[in-house]
Short mmCIF file of C-alpha atoms in Angstrom, two decimals:
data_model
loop_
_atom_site.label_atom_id
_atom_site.label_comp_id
_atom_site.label_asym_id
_atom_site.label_seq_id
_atom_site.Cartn_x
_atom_site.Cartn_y
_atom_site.Cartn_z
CA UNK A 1089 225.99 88.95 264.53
CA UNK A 1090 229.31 89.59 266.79
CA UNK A 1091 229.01 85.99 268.36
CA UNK A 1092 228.18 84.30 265.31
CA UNK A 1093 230.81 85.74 263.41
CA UNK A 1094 233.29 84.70 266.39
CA UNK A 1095 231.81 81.26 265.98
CA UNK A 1096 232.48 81.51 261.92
CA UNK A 1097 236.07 82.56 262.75
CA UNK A 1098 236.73 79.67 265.46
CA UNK A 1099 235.29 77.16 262.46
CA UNK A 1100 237.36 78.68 259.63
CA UNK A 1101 240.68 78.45 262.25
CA UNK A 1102 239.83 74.96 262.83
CA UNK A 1103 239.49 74.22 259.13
CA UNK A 1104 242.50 76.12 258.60
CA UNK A 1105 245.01 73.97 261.05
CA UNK A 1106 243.38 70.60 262.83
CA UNK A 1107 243.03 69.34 259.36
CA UNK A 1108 246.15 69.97 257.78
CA UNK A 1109 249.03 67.53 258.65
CA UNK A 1110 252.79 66.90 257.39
CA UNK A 1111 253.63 64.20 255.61
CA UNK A 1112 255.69 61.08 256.92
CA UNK A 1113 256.25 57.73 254.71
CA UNK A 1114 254.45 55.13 255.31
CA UNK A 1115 256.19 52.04 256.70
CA UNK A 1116 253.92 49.52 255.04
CA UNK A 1117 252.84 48.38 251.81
CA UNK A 1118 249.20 49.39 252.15
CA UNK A 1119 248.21 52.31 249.80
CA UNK A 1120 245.07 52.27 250.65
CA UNK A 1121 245.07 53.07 254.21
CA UNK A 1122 246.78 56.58 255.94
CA UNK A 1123 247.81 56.32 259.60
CA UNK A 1124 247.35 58.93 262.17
CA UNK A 1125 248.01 59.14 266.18
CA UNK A 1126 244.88 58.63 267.90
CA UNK A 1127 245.48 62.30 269.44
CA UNK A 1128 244.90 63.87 266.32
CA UNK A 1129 241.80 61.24 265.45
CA UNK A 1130 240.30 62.71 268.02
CA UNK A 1131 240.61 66.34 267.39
CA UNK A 1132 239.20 65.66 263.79
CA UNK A 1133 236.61 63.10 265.39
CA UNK A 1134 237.68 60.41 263.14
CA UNK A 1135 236.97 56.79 263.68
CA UNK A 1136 239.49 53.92 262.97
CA UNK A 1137 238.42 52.15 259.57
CA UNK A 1138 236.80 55.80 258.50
CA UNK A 1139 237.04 57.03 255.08
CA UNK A 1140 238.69 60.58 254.76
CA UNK A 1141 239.55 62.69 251.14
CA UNK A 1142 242.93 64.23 251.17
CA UNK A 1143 243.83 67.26 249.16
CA UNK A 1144 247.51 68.23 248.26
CA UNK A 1145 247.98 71.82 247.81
CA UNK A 1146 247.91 71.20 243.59
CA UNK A 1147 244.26 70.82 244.44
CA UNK A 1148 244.68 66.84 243.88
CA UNK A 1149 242.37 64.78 245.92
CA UNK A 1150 242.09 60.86 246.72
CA UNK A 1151 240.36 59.12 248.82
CA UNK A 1152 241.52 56.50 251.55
CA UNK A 1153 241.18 54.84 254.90
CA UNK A 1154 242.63 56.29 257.89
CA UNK A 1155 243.63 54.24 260.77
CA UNK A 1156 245.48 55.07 264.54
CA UNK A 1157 249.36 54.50 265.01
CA UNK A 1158 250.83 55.71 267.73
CA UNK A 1159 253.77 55.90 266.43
CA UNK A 1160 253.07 58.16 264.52
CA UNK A 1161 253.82 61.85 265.79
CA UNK A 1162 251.12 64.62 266.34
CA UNK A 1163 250.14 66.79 263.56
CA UNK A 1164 251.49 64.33 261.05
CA UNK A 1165 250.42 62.03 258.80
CA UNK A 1166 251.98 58.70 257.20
CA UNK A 1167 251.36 58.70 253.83
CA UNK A 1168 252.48 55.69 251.18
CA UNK A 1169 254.38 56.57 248.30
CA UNK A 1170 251.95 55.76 245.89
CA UNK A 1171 249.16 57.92 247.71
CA UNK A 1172 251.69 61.04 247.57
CA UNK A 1173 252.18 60.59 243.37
CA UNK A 1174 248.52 60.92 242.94
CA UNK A 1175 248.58 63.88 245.34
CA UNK A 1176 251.47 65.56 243.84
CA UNK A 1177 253.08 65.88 247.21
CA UNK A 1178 256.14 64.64 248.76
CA UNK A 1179 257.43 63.89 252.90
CA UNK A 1180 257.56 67.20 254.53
CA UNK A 1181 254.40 68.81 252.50
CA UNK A 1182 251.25 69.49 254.20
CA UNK A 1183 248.19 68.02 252.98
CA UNK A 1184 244.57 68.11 254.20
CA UNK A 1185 242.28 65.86 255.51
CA UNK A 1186 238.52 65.63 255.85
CA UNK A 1187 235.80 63.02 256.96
CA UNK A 1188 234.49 61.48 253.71
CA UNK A 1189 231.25 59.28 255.10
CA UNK A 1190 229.06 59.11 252.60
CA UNK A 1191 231.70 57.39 249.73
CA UNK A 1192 229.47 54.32 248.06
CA UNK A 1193 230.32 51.13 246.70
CA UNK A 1194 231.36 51.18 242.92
CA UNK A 1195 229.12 49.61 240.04
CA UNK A 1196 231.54 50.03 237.63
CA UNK A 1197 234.82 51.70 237.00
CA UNK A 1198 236.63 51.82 233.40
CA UNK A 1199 239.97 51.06 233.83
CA UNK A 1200 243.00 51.17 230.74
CA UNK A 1201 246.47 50.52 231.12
CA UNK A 1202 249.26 53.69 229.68
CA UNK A 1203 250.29 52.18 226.26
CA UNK A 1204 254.00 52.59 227.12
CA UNK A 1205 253.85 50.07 229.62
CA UNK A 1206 252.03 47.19 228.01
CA UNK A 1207 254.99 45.08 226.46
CA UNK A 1208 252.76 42.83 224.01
CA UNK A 1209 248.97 42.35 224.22
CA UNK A 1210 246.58 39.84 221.67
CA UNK A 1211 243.87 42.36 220.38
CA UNK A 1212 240.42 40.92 221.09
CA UNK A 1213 241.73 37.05 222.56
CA UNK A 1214 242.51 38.65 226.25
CA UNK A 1215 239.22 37.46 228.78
CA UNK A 1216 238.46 40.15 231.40
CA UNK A 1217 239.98 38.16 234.20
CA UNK A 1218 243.16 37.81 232.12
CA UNK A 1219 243.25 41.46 231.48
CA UNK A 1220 242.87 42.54 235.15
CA UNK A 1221 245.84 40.37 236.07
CA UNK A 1222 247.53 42.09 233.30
CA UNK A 1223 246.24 45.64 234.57
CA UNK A 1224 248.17 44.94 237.99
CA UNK A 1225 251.56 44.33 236.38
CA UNK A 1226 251.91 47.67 234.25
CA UNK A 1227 250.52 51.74 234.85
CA UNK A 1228 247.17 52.00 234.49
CA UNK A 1229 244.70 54.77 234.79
CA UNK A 1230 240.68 55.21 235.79
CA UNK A 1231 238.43 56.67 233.10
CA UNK A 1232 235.25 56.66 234.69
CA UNK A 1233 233.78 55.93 237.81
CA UNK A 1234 229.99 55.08 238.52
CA UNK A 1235 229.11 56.24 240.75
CA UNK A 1236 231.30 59.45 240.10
CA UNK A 1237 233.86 61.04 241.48
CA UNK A 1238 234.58 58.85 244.45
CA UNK A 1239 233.57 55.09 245.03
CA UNK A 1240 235.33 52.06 246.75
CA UNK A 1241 236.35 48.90 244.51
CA UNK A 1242 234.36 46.09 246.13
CA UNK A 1243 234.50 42.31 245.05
CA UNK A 1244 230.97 43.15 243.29
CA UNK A 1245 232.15 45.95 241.51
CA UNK A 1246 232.39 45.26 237.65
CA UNK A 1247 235.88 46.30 235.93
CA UNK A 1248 235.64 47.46 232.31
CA UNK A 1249 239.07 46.90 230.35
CA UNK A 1250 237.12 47.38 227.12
CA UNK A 1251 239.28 49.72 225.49
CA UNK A 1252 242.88 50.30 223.79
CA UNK A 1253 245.63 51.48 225.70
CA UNK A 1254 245.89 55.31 225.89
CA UNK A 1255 248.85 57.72 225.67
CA UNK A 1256 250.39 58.60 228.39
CA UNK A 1257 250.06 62.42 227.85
CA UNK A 1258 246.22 61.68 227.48
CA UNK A 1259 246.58 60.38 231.22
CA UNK A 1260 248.28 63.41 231.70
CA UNK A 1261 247.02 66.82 233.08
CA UNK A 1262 247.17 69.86 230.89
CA UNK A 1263 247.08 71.94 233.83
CA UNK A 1264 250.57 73.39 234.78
CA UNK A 1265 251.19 71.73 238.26
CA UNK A 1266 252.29 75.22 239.08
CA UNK A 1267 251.26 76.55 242.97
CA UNK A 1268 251.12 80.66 244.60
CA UNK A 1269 255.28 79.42 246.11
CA UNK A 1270 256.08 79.26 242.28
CA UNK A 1271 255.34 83.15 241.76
CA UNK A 1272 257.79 85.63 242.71
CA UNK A 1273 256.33 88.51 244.59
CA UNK A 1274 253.17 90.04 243.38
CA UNK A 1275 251.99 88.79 247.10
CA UNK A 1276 248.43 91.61 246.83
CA UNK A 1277 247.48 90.11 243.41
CA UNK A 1278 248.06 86.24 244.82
CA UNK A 1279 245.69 87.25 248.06
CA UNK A 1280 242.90 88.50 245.97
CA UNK A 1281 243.39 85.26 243.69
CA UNK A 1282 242.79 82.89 246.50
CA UNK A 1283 239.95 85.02 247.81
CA UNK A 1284 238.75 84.42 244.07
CA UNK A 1285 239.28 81.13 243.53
CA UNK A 1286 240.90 79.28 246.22
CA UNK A 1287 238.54 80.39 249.37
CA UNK A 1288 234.65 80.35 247.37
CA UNK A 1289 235.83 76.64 246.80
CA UNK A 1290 237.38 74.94 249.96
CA UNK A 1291 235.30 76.94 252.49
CA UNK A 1292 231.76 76.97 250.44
CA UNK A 1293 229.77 76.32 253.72
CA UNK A 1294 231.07 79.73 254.97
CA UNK A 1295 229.84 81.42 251.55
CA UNK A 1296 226.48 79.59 252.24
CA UNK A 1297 225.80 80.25 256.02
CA UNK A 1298 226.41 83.88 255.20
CA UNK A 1299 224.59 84.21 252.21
CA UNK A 1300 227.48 85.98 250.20
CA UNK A 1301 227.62 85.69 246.64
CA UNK A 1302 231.02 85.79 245.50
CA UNK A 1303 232.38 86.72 242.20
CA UNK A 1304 232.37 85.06 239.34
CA UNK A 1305 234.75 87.46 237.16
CA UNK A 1306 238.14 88.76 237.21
CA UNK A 1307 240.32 90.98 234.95
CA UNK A 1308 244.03 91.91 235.37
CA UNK A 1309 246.05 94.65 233.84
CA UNK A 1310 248.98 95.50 233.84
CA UNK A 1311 252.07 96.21 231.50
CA UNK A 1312 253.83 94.12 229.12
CA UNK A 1313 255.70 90.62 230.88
CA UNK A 1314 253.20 90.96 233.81
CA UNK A 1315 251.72 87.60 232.78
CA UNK A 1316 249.28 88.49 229.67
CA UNK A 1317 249.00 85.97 227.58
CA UNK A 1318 245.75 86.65 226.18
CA UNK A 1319 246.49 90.25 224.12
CA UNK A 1320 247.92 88.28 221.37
CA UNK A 1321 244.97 85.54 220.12
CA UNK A 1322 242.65 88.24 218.91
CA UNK A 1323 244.69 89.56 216.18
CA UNK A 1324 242.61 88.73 213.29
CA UNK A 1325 239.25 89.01 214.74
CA UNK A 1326 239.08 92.79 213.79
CA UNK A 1327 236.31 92.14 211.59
CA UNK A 1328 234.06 90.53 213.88
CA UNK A 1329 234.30 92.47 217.11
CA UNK A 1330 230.93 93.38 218.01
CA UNK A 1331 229.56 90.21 217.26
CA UNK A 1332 232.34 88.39 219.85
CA UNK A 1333 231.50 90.97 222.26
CA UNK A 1334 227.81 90.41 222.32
CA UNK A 1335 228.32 86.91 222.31
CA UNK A 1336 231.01 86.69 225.03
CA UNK A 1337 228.84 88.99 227.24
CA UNK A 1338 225.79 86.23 226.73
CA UNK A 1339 227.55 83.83 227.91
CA UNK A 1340 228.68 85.59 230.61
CA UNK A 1341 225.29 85.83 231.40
CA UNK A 1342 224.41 82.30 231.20
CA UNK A 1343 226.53 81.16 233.70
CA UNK A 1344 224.77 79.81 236.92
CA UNK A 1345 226.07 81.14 240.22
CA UNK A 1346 225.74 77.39 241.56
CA UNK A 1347 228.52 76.39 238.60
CA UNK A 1348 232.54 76.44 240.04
CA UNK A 1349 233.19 78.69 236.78
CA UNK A 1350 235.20 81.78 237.42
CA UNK A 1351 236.31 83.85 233.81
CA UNK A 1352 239.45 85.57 234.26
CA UNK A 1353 240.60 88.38 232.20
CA UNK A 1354 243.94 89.54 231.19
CA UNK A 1355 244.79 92.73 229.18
CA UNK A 1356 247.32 95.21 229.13
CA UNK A 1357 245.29 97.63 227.44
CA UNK A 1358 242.09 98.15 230.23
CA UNK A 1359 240.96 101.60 228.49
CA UNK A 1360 240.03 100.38 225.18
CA UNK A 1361 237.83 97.64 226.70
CA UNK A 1362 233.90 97.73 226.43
CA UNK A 1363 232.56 98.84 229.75
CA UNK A 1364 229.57 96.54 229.81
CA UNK A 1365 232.44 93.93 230.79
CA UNK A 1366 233.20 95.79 234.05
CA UNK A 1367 229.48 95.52 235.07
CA UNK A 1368 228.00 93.35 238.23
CA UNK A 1369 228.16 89.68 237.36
CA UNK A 1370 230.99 90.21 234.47
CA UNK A 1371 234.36 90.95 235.34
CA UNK A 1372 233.45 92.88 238.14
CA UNK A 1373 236.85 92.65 239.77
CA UNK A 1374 239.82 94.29 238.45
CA UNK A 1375 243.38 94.10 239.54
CA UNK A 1376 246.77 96.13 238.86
CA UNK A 1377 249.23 93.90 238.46
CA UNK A 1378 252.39 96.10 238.96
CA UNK A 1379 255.98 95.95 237.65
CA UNK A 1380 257.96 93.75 240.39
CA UNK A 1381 259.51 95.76 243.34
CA UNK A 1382 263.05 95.12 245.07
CA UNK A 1383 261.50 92.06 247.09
CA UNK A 1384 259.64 90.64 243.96
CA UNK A 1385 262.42 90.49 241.49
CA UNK A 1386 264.59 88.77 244.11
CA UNK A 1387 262.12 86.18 244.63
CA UNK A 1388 261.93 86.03 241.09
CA UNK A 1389 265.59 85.44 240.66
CA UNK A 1390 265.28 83.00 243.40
CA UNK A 1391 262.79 80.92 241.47
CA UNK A 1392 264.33 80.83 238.30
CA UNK A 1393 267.53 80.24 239.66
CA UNK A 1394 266.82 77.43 242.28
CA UNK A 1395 267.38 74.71 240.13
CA UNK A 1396 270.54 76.23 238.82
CA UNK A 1397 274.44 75.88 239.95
CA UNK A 1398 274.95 79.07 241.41
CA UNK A 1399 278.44 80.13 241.84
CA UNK A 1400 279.17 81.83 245.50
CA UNK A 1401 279.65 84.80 244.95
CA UNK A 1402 276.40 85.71 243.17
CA UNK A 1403 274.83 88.24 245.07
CA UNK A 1404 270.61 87.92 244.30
CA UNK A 1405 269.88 91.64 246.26
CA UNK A 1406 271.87 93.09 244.03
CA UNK A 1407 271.29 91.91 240.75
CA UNK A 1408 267.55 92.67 241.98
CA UNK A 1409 268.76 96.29 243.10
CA UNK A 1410 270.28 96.92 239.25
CA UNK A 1411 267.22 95.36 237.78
CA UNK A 1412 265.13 98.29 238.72
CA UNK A 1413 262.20 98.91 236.46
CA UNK A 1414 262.31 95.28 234.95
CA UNK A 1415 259.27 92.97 234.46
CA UNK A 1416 258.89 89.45 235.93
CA UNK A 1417 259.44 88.12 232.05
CA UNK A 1418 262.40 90.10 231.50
CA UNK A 1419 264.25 89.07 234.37
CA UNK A 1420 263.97 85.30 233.87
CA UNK A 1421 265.16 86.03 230.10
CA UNK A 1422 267.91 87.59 231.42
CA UNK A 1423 268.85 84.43 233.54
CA UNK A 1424 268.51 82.43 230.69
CA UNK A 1425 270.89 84.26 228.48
CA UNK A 1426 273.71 84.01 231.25
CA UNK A 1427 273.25 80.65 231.47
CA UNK A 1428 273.49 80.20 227.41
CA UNK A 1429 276.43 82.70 227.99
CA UNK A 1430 277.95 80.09 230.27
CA UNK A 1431 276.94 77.12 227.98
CA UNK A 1432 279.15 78.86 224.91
CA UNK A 1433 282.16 79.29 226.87
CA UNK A 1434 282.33 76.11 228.28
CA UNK A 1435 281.90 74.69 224.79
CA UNK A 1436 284.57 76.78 223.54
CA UNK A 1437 286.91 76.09 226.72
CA UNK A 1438 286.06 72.46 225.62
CA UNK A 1439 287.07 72.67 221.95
CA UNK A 1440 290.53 74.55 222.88
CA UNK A 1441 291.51 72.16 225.07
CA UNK A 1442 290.60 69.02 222.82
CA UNK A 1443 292.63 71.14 220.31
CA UNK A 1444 295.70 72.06 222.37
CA UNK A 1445 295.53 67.84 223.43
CA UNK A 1446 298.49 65.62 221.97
CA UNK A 1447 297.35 62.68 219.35
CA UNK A 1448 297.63 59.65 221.52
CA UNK A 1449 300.00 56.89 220.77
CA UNK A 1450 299.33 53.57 220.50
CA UNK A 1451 301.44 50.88 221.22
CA UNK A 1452 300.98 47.05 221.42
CA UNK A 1453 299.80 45.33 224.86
CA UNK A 1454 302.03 42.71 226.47
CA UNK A 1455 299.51 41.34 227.47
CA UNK A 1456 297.03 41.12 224.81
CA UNK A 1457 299.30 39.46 222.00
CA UNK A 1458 302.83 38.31 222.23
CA UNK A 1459 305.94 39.39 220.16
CA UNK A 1460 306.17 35.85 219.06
CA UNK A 1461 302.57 35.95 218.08
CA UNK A 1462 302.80 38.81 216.35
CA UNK A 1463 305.49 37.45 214.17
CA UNK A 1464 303.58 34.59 213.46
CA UNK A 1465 300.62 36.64 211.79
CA UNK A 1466 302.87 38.96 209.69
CA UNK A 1467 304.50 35.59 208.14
CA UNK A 1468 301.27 34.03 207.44
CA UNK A 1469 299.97 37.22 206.02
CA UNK A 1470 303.03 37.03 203.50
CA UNK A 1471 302.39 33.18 202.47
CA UNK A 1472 299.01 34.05 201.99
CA UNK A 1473 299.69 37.65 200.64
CA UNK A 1474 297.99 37.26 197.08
CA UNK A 1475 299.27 39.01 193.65
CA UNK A 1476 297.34 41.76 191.64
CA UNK A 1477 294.42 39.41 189.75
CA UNK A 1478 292.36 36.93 190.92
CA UNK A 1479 292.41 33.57 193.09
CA UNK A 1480 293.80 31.87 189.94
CA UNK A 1481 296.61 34.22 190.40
CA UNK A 1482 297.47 33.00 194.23
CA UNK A 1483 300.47 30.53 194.56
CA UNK A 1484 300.51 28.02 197.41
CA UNK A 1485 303.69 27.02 198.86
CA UNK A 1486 305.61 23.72 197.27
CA UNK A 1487 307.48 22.66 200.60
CA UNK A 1488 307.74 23.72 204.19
CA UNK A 1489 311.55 23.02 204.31
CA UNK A 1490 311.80 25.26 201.47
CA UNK A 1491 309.99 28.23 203.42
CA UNK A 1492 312.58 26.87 206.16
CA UNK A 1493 315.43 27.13 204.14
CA UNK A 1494 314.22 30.44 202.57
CA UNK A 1495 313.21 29.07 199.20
CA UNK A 1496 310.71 31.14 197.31
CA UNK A 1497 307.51 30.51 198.76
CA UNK A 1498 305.61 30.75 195.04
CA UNK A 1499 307.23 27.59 194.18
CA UNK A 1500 305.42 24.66 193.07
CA UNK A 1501 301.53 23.94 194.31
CA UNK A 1502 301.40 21.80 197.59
CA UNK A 1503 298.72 23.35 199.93
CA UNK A 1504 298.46 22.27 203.28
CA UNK A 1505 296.03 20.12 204.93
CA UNK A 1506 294.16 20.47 207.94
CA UNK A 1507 296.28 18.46 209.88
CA UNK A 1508 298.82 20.60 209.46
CA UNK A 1509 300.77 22.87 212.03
CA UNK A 1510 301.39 26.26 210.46
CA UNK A 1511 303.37 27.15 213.27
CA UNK A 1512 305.56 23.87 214.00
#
């Protein structure tokens, strides 16, 4: 048992570091392919022209060909931009990689273009071969695969474009693209998560050559701003308890040990539960999750605060010293109401100043219009300048030596042509 569990710990090591790389951009235009020195080819006994799944550490996966450069340096990997979108991932993050032999040719995939990015489209007149060419110019998005999850796009493969345009929040995730380096302390409760979740998943073969079962339910408690969520979407169901219950332990029940489920739990009020939840195969495992410590909070603060302008003098061990007794939820509502604290007085700052500013004075532009022009305007405006009434009321002017002279320009009716010079 000694030597095969060595031999179980050399393979998990090996798992652990020859397969995870950093990531370099690429310097071509292919996003298909992934480039790797022929060193570390070897170590993971990969081919040239071999196809290999990568996994970011959001748990996104894609699938493309690897081939050498040896330009490349050892223990990375180039990576094209587009490749490190899907992944969620960006140069400098490490991603793994994994022989992926048995990928087949696609029969079919179901392709629709994100509505937003379709300028104008003819419902119903667009052939297939029209649409794809339109597919290539704007964001588009897989639906379905066949065969499923992975399979390459061969010249036989039929594209479906039947379809309208989606959303782009359908395209979307609803999962929070939120890792274990986004949580502030709490580093116990995180280790037990990945052996939960994390470790039954990307090391299954492990789980298998050992014949462990692992568990399938978790529940957390702790105090209020710990992370609960869940205490507050049974309020009304009072009347119905016992029959949730009995139903929620059936389909506990129900679920197959070969299924990737895992149910997790989260209360802050573990004594009033039902018991028969704490049994083998429920939520067998139970976790404190404490009030944050010294280290925690200033993580915490860290966190919130990265994305903020942080004056120099801001000391983060101390406001996490003072904060003593605080939960995670408190603290990051107390950075938020210093920076709304901030917000108002640089509004009012603003509004005193704008107050305390002079009215500016305008003054004509040299440059724009001329005295001499000016003058010109004002004397046509008071030719033109009409009397209280209507146009039968407006005088045109009899003779331009009289306006010369400095007759009255209401006299007589001779109106100019438009051959005439206004300003001769």
């Amino acid at each position: 048992m000694t030597e095969y569990g060595n031999c179980a710990t050399t393979e998990l090591n090996h798992a652990n570091y020859s397969n995870r790389l950093f990531i370099d951009d690429a310097l071509d235009d292919d996003n298909s392919v992934v480039r790797l020195p022929s060193q570390t080819m070897d170590k993971l006994e990969l081919f040239c022209g071999d196809t290999v799944k990568l996994k970011g550490e959001k748990r996104r996966e894609t699938i493309c060909i690897v081939i050498f450069d040896d330009t490349c340096q050892d223990n990375r990997i180039r990576v094209h931009q587009v490749v490190q979108n899907n992944l969620r991932v960006q140069t400098g993050d490490v991603i793994s990689i994994q022989g992926c032999p048995h990928v087949k040719y696609g029969t079919r995939i179901h392709v629709l273009p994100i509505a937003d990015t379709v300028t104008c489209m003819v419902n119903n007149l667009i052939i297939t071969r029209i649409f794809v060419t339109l597919l290539s110019r704007c964001l588009s998005t897989v639906i379905e695969a066949e065969p499923s999850p992975h399979c390459i796009v061969a010249p036989e493969t039929v594209i479906d474009c039947e379809g309208k345009p989606i959303k782009r929040e359908i395209k979307e995730t609803f999962i929070d693209e939120i890792s274990f380096d986004d949580i502030g302390g709490l580093n116990n409760v995180k280790r037990v998560l990945k052996e939960f979740i994390q470790y039954p998943i990307e090391y299954q073969d492990f789980y298998q050559k050992l014949g462990m079962a692992f568990t399938r339910g978790m529940l957390l408690y702790g105090a209020t701003g710990c992370g609960k969520r869940a205490n507050n979407y049974m309020t009304d169901a009072n009347v119905s308890t016992d029959r949730f219950i009995n139903q929620l332990l059936t389909e506990l029940d129900d679920i197959s040990a070969k299924t990737k489920v895992f149910i997790i739990g989260e209360t802050n009020r573990p004594d009033i539960i039902d018991h028969n939840f704490f049994r083998q195969g429920h939520l067998d495992q139970i976790v404190y999750v404490p009030l944050p410590n010294e280290q925690s909070r200033e993580a915490i603060l860290k966190i919130a605060l990265r994305k903020w302008p942080l004056s120099k003098d801001v000391d983060l061990k101390y406001l996490a010293r003072v904060l003593n007794g605080v939960s995670g939820a408190d603290v990051i509502e107390i950075c938020q109401r210093a920076c709304k604290a901030v917000i108002h007085e640089l509004i009012e700052n603003k509004r005193k100043n704008e107050m305390l500013k002079p009215v500016p004075r305008f003054e004509y532009d040299p440059f724009i219009a001329s005295g001499n022009d000016i003058r010109r305007y004002e004397e046509f405006a008071r030719m033109w300048q009409p009397s209280y009434g209507y146009y039968s009321s407006i005088h045109m002017i009899n003779d331009t030596q009289n306006i010369k002279e400095g007759g009255d320009a209401k006299q007589g009716s001779a109106i100019y042509t438009d051959d005439d010079d206004l300003y001769a």
